[in-house]
PDB file of C-alpha atoms in Angstrom:
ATOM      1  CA  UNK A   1       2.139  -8.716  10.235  1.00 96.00           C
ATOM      2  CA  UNK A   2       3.076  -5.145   9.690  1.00 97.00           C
ATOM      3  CA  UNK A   3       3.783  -3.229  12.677  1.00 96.00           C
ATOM      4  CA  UNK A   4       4.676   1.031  13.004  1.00 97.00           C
ATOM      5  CA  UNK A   5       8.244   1.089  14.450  1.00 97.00           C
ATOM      6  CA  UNK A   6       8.040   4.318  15.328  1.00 97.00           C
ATOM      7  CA  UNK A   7       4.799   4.458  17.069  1.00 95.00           C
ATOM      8  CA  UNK A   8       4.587   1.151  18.418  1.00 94.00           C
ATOM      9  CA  UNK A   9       1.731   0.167  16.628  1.00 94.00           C
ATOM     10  CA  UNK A  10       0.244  -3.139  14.566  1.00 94.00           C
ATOM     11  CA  UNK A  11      -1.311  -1.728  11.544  1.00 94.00           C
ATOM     12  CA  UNK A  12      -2.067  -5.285  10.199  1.00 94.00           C
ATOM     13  CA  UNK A  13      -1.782  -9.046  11.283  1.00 93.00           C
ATOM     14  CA  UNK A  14      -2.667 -10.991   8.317  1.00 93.00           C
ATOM     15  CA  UNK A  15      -1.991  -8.712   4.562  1.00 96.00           C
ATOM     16  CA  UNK A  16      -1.720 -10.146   0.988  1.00 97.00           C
ATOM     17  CA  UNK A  17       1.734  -9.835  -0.386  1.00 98.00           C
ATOM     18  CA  UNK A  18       2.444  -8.974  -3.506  1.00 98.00           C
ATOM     19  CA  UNK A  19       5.915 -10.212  -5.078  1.00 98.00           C
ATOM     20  CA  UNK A  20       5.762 -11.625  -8.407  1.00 97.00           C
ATOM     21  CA  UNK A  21       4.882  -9.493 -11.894  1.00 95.00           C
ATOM     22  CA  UNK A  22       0.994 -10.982 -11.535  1.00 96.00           C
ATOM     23  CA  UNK A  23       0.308 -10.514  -7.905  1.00 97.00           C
ATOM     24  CA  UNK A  24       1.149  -6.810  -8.622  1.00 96.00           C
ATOM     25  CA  UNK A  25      -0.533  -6.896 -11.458  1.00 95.00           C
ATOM     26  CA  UNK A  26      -4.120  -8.199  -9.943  1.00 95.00           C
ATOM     27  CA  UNK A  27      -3.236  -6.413  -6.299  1.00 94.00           C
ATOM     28  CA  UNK A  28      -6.426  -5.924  -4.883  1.00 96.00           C
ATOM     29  CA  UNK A  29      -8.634  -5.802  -8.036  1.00 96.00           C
ATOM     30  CA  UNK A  30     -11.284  -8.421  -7.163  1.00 96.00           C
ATOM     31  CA  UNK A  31     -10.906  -8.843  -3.749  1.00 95.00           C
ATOM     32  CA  UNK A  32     -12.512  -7.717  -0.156  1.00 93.00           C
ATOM     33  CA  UNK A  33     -11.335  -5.376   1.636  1.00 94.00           C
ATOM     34  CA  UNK A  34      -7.785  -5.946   3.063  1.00 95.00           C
ATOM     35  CA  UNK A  35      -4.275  -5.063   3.379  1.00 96.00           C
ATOM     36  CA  UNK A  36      -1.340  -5.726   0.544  1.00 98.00           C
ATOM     37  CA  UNK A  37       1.899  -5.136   0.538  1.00 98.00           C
ATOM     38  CA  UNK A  38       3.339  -4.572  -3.004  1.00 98.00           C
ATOM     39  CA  UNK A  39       7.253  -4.972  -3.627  1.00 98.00           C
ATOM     40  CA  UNK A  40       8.899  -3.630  -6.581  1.00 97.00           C
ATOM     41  CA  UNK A  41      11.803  -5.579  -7.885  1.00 95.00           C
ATOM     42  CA  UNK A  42      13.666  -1.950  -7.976  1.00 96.00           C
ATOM     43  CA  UNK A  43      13.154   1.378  -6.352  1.00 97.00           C
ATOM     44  CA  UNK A  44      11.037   3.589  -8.531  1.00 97.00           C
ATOM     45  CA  UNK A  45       7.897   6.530  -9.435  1.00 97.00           C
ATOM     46  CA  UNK A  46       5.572   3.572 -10.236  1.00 97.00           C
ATOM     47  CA  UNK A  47       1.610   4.493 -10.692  1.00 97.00           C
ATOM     48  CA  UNK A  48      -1.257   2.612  -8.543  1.00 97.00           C
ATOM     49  CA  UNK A  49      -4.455   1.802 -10.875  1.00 97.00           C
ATOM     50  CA  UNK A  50      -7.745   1.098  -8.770  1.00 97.00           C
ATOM     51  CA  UNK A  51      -9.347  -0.651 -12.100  1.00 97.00           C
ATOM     52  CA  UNK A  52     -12.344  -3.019 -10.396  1.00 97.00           C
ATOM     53  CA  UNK A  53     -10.518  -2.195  -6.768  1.00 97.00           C
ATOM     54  CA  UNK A  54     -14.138  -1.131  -5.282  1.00 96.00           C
ATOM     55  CA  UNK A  55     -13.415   0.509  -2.327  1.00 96.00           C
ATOM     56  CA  UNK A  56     -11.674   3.407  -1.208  1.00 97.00           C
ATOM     57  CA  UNK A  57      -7.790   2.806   0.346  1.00 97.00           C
ATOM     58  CA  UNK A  58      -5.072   4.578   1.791  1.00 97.00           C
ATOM     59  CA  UNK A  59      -1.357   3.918   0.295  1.00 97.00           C
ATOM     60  CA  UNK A  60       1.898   4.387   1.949  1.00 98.00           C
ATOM     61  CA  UNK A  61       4.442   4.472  -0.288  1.00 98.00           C
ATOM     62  CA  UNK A  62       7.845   3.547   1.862  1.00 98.00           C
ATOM     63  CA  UNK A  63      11.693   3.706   0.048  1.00 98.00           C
ATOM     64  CA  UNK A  64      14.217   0.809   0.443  1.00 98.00           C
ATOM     65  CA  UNK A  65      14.488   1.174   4.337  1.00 98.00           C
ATOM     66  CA  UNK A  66      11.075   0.617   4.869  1.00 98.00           C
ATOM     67  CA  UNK A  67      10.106   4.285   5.833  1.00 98.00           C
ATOM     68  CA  UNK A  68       6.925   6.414   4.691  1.00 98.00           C
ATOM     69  CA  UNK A  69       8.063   9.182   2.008  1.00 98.00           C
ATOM     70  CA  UNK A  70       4.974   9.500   0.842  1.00 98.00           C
ATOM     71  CA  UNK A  71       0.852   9.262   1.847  1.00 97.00           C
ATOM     72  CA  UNK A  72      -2.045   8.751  -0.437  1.00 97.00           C
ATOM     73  CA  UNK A  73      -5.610   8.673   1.748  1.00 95.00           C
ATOM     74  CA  UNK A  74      -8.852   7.674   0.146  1.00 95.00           C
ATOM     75  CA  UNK A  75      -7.806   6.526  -3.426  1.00 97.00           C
ATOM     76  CA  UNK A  76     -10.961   5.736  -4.351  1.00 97.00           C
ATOM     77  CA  UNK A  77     -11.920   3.436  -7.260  1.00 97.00           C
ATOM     78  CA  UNK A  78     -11.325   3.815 -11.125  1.00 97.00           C
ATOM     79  CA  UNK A  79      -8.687   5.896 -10.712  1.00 97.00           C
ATOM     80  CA  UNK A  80      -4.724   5.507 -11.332  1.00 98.00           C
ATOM     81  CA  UNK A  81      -2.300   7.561  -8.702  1.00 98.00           C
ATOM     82  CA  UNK A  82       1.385   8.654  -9.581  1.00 98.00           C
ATOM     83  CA  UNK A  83       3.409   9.619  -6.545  1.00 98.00           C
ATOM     84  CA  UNK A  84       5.861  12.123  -6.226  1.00 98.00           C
ATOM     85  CA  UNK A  85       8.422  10.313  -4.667  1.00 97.00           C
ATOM     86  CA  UNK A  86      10.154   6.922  -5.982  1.00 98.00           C
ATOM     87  CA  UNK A  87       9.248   3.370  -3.687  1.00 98.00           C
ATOM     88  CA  UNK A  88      10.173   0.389  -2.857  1.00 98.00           C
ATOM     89  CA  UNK A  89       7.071  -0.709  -1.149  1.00 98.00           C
ATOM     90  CA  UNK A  90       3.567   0.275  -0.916  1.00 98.00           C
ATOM     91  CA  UNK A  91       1.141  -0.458   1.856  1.00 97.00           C
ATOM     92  CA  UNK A  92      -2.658  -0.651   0.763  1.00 97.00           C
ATOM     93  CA  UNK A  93      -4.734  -0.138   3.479  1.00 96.00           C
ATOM     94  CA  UNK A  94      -8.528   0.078   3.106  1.00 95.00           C
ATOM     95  CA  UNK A  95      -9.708   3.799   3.953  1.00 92.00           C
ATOM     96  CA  UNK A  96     -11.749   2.228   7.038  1.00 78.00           C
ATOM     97  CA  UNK A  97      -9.234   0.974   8.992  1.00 78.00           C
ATOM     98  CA  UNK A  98      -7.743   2.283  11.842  1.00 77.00           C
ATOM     99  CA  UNK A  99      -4.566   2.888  11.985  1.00 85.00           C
ATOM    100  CA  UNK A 100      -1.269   5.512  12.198  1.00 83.00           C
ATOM    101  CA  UNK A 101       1.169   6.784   9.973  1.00 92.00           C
ATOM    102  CA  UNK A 102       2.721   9.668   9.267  1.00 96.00           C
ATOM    103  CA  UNK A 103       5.939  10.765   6.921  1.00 97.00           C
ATOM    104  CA  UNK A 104       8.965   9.407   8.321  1.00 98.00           C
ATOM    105  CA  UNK A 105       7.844   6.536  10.328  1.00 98.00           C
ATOM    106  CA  UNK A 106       9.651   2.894   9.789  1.00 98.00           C
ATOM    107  CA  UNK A 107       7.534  -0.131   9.020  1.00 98.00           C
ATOM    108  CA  UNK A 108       8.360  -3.573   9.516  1.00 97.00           C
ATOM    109  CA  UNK A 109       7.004  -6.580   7.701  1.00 96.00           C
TER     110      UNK A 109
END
């Protein structure tokens, strides 16, 4: 479950986690729609790669503390995003869903 601290709000119930060198690998390539959580073994400017992802998400990238620095809306497919910002985490969210987030806000999972 992943839930907004700041706002109060469940952005997901049930997401895919991804922990190990493959899940982060495969992420969402192959799958239907739904949320992942990707964890990086250290805090860094790592790119996201929508190879055979084939639908449009949203990504929050969030540092060690769990907080948004940085918001990627409609990533669509085929294409590979470099943040700005260095992350710890990274919430995929398909574009469809409703939910909030803005820069600053706390996540917990």
């Amino acid at each position: 479950m992943i839930r907004n601290l700041t706002t109060g709000k469940l952005i997901s119930r049930g997401e895919l986690h991804c922990k190990s060198l493959w899940s982060l690998a495969m992420g969402l390539r192959f799958r239907w729609p739904q949320v992942a959580v990707l964890y990086l073994p250290e805090t860094r400017r790592a790119s996201i790669d929508m190879g055979f992802v084939f639908y449009a998400i949203d990504v929050l990238f969030l540092d060690a503390a769990k907080k948004v620095v940085e918001i990627k809306r409609g990533l669509r497919p085929w294409r590979v995003y470099t943040p700005s910002k260095s992350w710890s985490y990274a919430v995929e969210i398909p574009s469809l869903k409703g939910y909030k987030a803005r820069l600053g806000d706390k996540l917990q999972f």
